[in-house]
GROMACS .gro file of C-alpha atoms in nm:
model
  170
    1MET     CA    1  -0.014  -0.011  -0.001
    2SER     CA    2   0.183   0.348  -0.099
    3ARG     CA    3   0.114   0.644   0.145
    4VAL     CA    4  -0.068   0.935   0.061
    5ASN     CA    5   0.080   1.278   0.160
    6GLY     CA    6   0.406   1.058   0.374
    7GLU     CA    7   0.129   0.953   0.628
    8ARG     CA    8   0.188   0.673   0.790
    9THR     CA    9  -0.061   0.483   1.018
   10LEU     CA   10   0.026   0.393   1.370
   11LEU     CA   11  -0.261   0.176   1.562
   12LEU     CA   12  -0.216   0.136   1.979
   13MET     CA   13  -0.416  -0.095   2.117
   14ARG     CA   14  -0.440  -0.200   2.467
   15HIS     CA   15  -0.458  -0.586   2.579
   16ALA     CA   16  -0.817  -0.682   2.639
   17LYS     CA   17  -0.940  -0.752   2.977
   18SER     CA   18  -0.721  -0.998   3.218
   19GLY     CA   19  -0.771  -1.249   3.478
   20TYR     CA   20  -0.644  -1.277   3.820
   21PRO     CA   21  -0.582  -1.624   3.903
   22PRO     CA   22  -0.426  -1.693   4.245
   23GLY     CA   23  -0.008  -1.776   4.160
   24VAL     CA   24   0.000  -1.637   3.872
   25GLY     CA   25   0.258  -1.362   3.801
   26ASP     CA   26   0.143  -1.064   3.651
   27HIS     CA   27   0.319  -1.122   3.289
   28GLU     CA   28   0.213  -1.452   3.276
   29ARG     CA   29  -0.146  -1.361   3.366
   30PRO     CA   30  -0.405  -1.470   3.079
   31LEU     CA   31  -0.728  -1.308   2.955
   32ALA     CA   32  -1.080  -1.355   3.108
   33PRO     CA   33  -1.373  -1.440   2.928
   34ARG     CA   34  -1.477  -1.079   2.900
   35GLY     CA   35  -1.107  -0.996   2.710
   36ILE     CA   36  -1.151  -1.303   2.440
   37ARG     CA   37  -1.464  -1.191   2.311
   38GLU     CA   38  -1.304  -0.835   2.339
   39ALA     CA   39  -1.023  -0.895   2.181
   40ALA     CA   40  -1.168  -1.077   1.876
   41LEU     CA   41  -1.428  -0.749   1.851
   42GLY     CA   42  -1.100  -0.501   1.827
   43GLY     CA   43  -0.960  -0.774   1.525
   44ASP     CA   44  -1.288  -0.766   1.366
   45TRP     CA   45  -1.260  -0.340   1.372
   46LEU     CA   46  -0.930  -0.348   1.292
   47ARG     CA   47  -0.976  -0.554   1.005
   48ALA     CA   48  -1.292  -0.391   0.891
   49ASN     CA   49  -1.112  -0.017   0.947
   50GLN     CA   50  -0.708  -0.125   0.901
   51PRO     CA   51  -0.703  -0.427   0.674
   52ASP     CA   52  -0.428  -0.268   0.553
   53ILE     CA   53  -0.187  -0.354   0.879
   54ASP     CA   54   0.219  -0.479   0.764
   55ALA     CA   55   0.335  -0.528   1.115
   56VAL     CA   56   0.302  -0.566   1.468
   57LEU     CA   57   0.503  -0.531   1.800
   58CYS     CA   58   0.355  -0.691   2.105
   59SER     CA   59   0.457  -0.750   2.456
   60THR     CA   60   0.570  -1.059   2.568
   61ALA     CA   61   0.364  -1.041   2.867
   62THR     CA   62   0.045  -1.358   2.801
   63ARG     CA   63  -0.211  -1.131   2.782
   64THR     CA   64  -0.122  -0.925   2.484
   65ARG     CA   65  -0.033  -1.230   2.293
   66GLN     CA   66  -0.344  -1.374   2.334
   67THR     CA   67  -0.513  -1.070   2.253
   68LEU     CA   68  -0.270  -1.011   1.909
   69ASP     CA   69  -0.425  -1.408   1.862
   70ARG     CA   70  -0.757  -1.329   1.911
   71THR     CA   71  -0.776  -1.034   1.645
   72GLY     CA   72  -0.688  -1.282   1.391
   73ILE     CA   73  -0.445  -1.033   1.236
   74ASP     CA   74  -0.213  -1.168   0.984
   75ALA     CA   75   0.138  -0.919   0.977
   76PRO     CA   76   0.434  -1.035   1.042
   77VAL     CA   77   0.490  -1.004   1.460
   78GLN     CA   78   0.787  -0.888   1.653
   79PHE     CA   79   0.719  -1.019   2.007
   80ARG     CA   80   0.941  -0.741   2.261
   81GLU     CA   81   1.037  -0.764   2.592
   82SER     CA   82   1.114  -0.433   2.627
   83LEU     CA   83   0.680  -0.306   2.583
   84TYR     CA   84   0.658  -0.498   2.887
   85ASP     CA   85   0.610  -0.252   3.221
   86THR     CA   86   0.760  -0.009   3.035
   87THR     CA   87   0.755   0.385   2.959
   88THR     CA   88   0.630   0.629   2.647
   89GLY     CA   89   1.055   0.723   2.573
   90THR     CA   90   1.124   0.326   2.554
   91MET     CA   91   0.817   0.261   2.316
   92ILE     CA   92   0.845   0.563   2.116
   93ASP     CA   93   1.248   0.369   2.057
   94GLU     CA   94   1.084   0.075   1.962
   95ILE     CA   95   0.897   0.190   1.696
   96ASN     CA   96   1.153   0.442   1.608
   97LYS     CA   97   1.326   0.062   1.498
   98VAL     CA   98   1.041  -0.029   1.264
   99PRO     CA   99   1.130  -0.020   0.854
  100ASP     CA  100   1.031   0.276   0.643
  101SER     CA  101   0.847  -0.040   0.441
  102VAL     CA  102   0.574  -0.043   0.720
  103ASP     CA  103   0.321   0.183   0.634
  104THR     CA  104   0.068   0.068   0.866
  105LEU     CA  105   0.168  -0.079   1.247
  106LEU     CA  106  -0.032  -0.200   1.521
  107VAL     CA  107   0.158  -0.208   1.854
  108VAL     CA  108  -0.027  -0.409   2.113
  109GLY     CA  109   0.061  -0.304   2.510
  110HIS     CA  110  -0.015  -0.206   2.826
  111GLU     CA  111  -0.152   0.068   3.051
  112PRO     CA  112  -0.047   0.335   3.166
  113THR     CA  113   0.215   0.347   2.852
  114MET     CA  114  -0.074   0.310   2.601
  115SER     CA  115  -0.260   0.655   2.672
  116SER     CA  116   0.065   0.837   2.749
  117LEU     CA  117   0.207   0.733   2.407
  118ALA     CA  118  -0.107   0.837   2.274
  119LEU     CA  119  -0.086   1.153   2.438
  120GLY     CA  120   0.269   1.221   2.367
  121LEU     CA  121   0.264   1.177   2.046
  122ALA     CA  122  -0.099   1.390   1.983
  123ARG     CA  123  -0.022   1.731   1.816
  124ASP     CA  124  -0.238   1.991   1.808
  125GLU     CA  125  -0.264   1.935   1.430
  126GLY     CA  126  -0.460   1.748   1.335
  127THR     CA  127  -0.525   1.581   1.656
  128ASP     CA  128  -0.941   1.483   1.724
  129VAL     CA  129  -1.024   1.703   2.058
  130ALA     CA  130  -1.246   1.442   2.098
  131ALA     CA  131  -1.047   1.162   2.111
  132VAL     CA  132  -0.751   1.311   2.372
  133GLN     CA  133  -1.059   1.394   2.637
  134ARG     CA  134  -1.138   0.985   2.594
  135ILE     CA  135  -0.778   0.895   2.644
  136SER     CA  136  -0.707   1.106   2.874
  137GLU     CA  137  -1.039   0.963   3.108
  138LYS     CA  138  -0.942   0.602   3.038
  139PHE     CA  139  -0.761   0.380   2.747
  140PRO     CA  140  -0.987   0.068   2.852
  141THR     CA  141  -0.914  -0.266   2.782
  142SER     CA  142  -0.875  -0.367   2.432
  143ALA     CA  143  -0.901   0.024   2.306
  144ILE     CA  144  -0.743   0.110   1.998
  145ALA     CA  145  -0.594   0.484   1.893
  146ILE     CA  146  -0.510   0.580   1.601
  147LEU     CA  147  -0.268   0.801   1.502
  148LYS     CA  148  -0.157   0.967   1.129
  149VAL     CA  149   0.281   0.966   1.144
  150THR     CA  150   0.413   1.151   0.917
  151GLY     CA  151   0.753   1.095   0.767
  152ASN     CA  152   0.966   0.807   0.831
  153TRP     CA  153   0.944   0.562   1.164
  154LYS     CA  154   1.262   0.682   1.296
  155ASP     CA  155   1.245   1.048   1.286
  156LEU     CA  156   0.876   0.987   1.547
  157GLN     CA  157   0.896   1.180   1.880
  158LEU     CA  158   0.668   1.353   2.119
  159ASP     CA  159   0.455   1.574   1.959
  160GLY     CA  160   0.486   1.407   1.611
  161ALA     CA  161   0.152   1.246   1.519
  162ALA     CA  162  -0.184   1.303   1.498
  163LEU     CA  163  -0.391   1.142   1.722
  164ILE     CA  164  -0.746   1.040   1.448
  165GLY     CA  165  -0.958   0.879   1.655
  166PHE     CA  166  -1.017   0.587   1.914
  167HIS     CA  167  -1.189   0.297   1.923
  168ILE     CA  168  -1.350   0.046   2.204
  169PRO     CA  169  -1.474  -0.283   2.041
  170ARG     CA  170  -1.795  -0.372   2.283
   0.00000   0.00000   0.00000
């Protein structure tokens, strides 16, 4: 898919609702039944509205892997330990490593990093104020922030994208 005006799409998806089984560490927590359903709904929305996902970056946590699996997205995936329990800066560093051949990137991660990243990347120009408000209030499980990035992934930095939408699959 060729870029329009040099724009790329960055999709930030929080993992689906996870369970809290006794004796299971945070990294290994699986999806709850609601999460399994909502991750599939998120996948339905992504396939209908963002059908050309070229690549995925995903945390190594069980719940993020299961979320991605349930979306049914068929794109090359890189699982990164650095996306688990991380900072906005580390997330940007990982996105900066994505090759320029990728026009649409899906990142599956965790809160509070996903909301901080979406809000931190959002510049005034072209950003949907209602989406900013909704994310500021809550970035629920399975939610997806949609950002437009102009230029190369290696150049992405804070205030470097337009937040154009926010979808909560329910």
